[in-house]
Coordinates of C-alpha atoms in Angstrom, one line a residue:
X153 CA 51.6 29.9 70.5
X154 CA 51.5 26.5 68.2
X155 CA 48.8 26.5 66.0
X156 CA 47.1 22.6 66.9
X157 CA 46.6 20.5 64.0
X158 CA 43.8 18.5 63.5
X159 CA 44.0 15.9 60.9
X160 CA 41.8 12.4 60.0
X161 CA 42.7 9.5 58.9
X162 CA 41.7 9.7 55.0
X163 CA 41.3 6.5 53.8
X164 CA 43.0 5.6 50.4
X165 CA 39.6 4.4 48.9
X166 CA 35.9 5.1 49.5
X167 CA 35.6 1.6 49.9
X168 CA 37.6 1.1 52.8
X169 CA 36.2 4.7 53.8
X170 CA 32.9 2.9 54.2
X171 CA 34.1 0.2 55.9
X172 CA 35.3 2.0 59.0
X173 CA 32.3 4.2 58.4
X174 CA 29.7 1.4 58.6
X175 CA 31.6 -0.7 61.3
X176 CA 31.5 2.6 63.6
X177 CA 27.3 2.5 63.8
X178 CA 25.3 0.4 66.1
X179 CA 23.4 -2.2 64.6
X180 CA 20.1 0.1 65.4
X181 CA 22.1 3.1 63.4
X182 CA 22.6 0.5 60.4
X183 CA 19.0 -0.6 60.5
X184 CA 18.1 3.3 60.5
X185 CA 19.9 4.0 57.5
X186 CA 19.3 1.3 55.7
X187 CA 15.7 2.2 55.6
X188 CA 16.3 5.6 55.2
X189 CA 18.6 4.5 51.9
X190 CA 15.1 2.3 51.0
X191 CA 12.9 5.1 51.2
X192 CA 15.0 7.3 49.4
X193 CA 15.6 4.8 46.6
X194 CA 11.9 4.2 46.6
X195 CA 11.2 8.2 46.3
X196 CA 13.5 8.5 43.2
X197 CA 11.8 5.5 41.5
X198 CA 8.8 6.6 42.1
X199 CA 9.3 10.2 40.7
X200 CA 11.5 9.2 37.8
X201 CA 10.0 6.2 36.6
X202 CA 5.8 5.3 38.1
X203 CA 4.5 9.1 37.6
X204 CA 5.7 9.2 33.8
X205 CA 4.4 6.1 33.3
X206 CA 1.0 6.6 35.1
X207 CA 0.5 10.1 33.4
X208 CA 1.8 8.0 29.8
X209 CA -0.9 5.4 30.7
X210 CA -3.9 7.9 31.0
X211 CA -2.8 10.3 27.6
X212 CA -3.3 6.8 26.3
X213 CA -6.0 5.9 27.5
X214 CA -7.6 9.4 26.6
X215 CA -5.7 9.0 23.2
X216 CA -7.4 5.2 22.4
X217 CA -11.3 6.6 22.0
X218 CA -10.8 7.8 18.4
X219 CA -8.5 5.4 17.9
X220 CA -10.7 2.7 18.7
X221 CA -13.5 4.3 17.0
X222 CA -11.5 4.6 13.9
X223 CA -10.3 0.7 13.9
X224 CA -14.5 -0.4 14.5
X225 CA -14.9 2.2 11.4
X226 CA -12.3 -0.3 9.1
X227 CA -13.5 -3.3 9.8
X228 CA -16.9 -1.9 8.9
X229 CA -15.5 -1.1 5.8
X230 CA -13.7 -4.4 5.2
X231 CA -16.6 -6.2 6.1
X232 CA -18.0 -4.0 3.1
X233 CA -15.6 -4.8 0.7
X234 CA -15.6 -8.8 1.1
X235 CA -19.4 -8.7 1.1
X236 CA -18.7 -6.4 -2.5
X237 CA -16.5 -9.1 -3.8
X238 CA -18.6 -12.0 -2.8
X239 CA -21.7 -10.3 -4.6
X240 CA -22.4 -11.0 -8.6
X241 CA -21.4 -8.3 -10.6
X242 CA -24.6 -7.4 -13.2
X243 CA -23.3 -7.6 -16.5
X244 CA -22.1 -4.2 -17.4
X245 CA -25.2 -2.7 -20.0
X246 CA -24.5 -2.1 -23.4
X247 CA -25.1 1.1 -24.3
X248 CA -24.4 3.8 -21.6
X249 CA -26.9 6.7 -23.0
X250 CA -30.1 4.1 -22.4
X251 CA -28.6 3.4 -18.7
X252 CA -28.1 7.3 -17.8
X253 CA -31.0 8.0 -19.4
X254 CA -33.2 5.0 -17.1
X255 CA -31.2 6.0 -14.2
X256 CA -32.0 9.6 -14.5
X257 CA -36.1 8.9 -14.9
X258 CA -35.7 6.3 -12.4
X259 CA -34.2 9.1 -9.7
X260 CA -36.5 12.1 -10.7
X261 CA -33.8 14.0 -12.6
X262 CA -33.9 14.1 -15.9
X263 CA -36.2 17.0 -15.7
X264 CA -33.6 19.6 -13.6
X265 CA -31.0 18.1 -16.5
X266 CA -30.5 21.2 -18.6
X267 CA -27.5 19.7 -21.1
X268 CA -26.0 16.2 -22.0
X269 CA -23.6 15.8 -24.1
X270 CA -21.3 12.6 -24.8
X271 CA -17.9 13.2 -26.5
X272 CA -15.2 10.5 -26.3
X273 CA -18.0 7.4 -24.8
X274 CA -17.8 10.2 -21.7
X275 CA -21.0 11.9 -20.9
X276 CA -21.1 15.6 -19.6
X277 CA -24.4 16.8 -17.9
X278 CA -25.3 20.1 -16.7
X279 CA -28.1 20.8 -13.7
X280 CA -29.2 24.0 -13.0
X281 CA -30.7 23.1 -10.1
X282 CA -31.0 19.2 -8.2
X283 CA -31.4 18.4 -4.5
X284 CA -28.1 17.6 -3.3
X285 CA -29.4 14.2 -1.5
X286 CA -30.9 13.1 -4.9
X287 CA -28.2 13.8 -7.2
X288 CA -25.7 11.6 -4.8
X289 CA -28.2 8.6 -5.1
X290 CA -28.4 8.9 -8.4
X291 CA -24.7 9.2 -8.6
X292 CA -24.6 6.1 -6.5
X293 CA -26.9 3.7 -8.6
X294 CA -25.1 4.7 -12.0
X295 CA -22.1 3.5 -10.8
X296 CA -23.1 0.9 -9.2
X297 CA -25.5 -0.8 -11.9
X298 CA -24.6 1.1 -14.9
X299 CA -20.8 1.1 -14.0
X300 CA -20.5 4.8 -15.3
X301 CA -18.0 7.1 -12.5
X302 CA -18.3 10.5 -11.9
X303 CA -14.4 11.6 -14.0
X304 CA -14.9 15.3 -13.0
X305 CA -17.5 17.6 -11.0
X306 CA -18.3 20.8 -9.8
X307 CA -21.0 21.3 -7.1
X308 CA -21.9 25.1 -6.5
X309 CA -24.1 25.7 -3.9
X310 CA -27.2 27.8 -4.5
X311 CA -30.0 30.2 -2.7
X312 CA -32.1 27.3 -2.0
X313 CA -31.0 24.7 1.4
X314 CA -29.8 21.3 -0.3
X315 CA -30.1 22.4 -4.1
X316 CA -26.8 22.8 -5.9
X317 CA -25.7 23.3 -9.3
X318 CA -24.0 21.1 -10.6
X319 CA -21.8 19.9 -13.7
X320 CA -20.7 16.1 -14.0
X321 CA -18.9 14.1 -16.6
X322 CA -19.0 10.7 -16.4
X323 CA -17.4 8.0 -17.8
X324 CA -16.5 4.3 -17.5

């Protein structure tokens, strides 16, 4: 017995493949797979291109409260600096010792001072023991009106809450 062959037309391109594809449908096959090409494009889009972006847009979102924080925290600080530059500078004082000194009395420290010495028009002072809030206000109004920087310090905290001891030379 013959073996029977069965054998299709194959096209010579997928274009012309299609063509006698397509034409073979009904118009309500066409309309049928049209929309199920639609949704099917639709699905891919949807998974490949809105879920990244959606999830992208909420670590954003999350990511933009310290951000914004940050950028309110620097324009606080320019605002700080132009009002700095538009206020008069007070003529720098002449002799440094008298200004430490005044600042010192004026802050309540020259008591807990236990050593000054200046060497080089840099002082170096020695506290055995000063509230920590105090000696940073102090700190603050020397430079600021006596224009005398902390160069170098060393802050050890001690037994008592807020008291450190501390060693500090300053200098223009």
């Amino acid at each position: 017995m013959a073996a029977a062959r069965f054998s299709l037309p194959i096209p010579a391109s997928f274009a012309q493949w299609w063509s006698v594809w397509w034409s073979a449908k009904t118009p309500r096959e066409r309309r049928l797979l049209a929309a199920l090409f639609g949704i099917a494009v639709a699905t891919v889009l949807w998974m490949w291109l809105w879920q990244p972006m959606a999830r992208d847009i909420a670590a954003m979102r999350i990511a933009q409260g310290p951000t914004a924080a940050a950028l309110v925290d620097a324009r606080h600080a320019v605002e700080e600096m132009a009002e700095l530059t538009r206020a008069p500078v007070p003529a720098a004082p002449t002799d440094d010792r008298a200004s430490l000194e005044r600042m010192l009395a004026q802050h309540g420290l020259r008591g807990g001072v236990t050593q000054v010495s200046w060497q080089g028009g840099r002082a170096h002072l020695v506290f055995g023991a000063v509230g920590f809030d105090a000696l940073i206000a102090a700190l603050e109004a020397l430079q600021r009106e006596a224009r005398l920087r902390v160069i170098e310090a060393t802050l050890t905290a001690r037994v008592e809450p807020g008291t450190v001891r501390a060693e500090l030379t300053l200098g223009r």
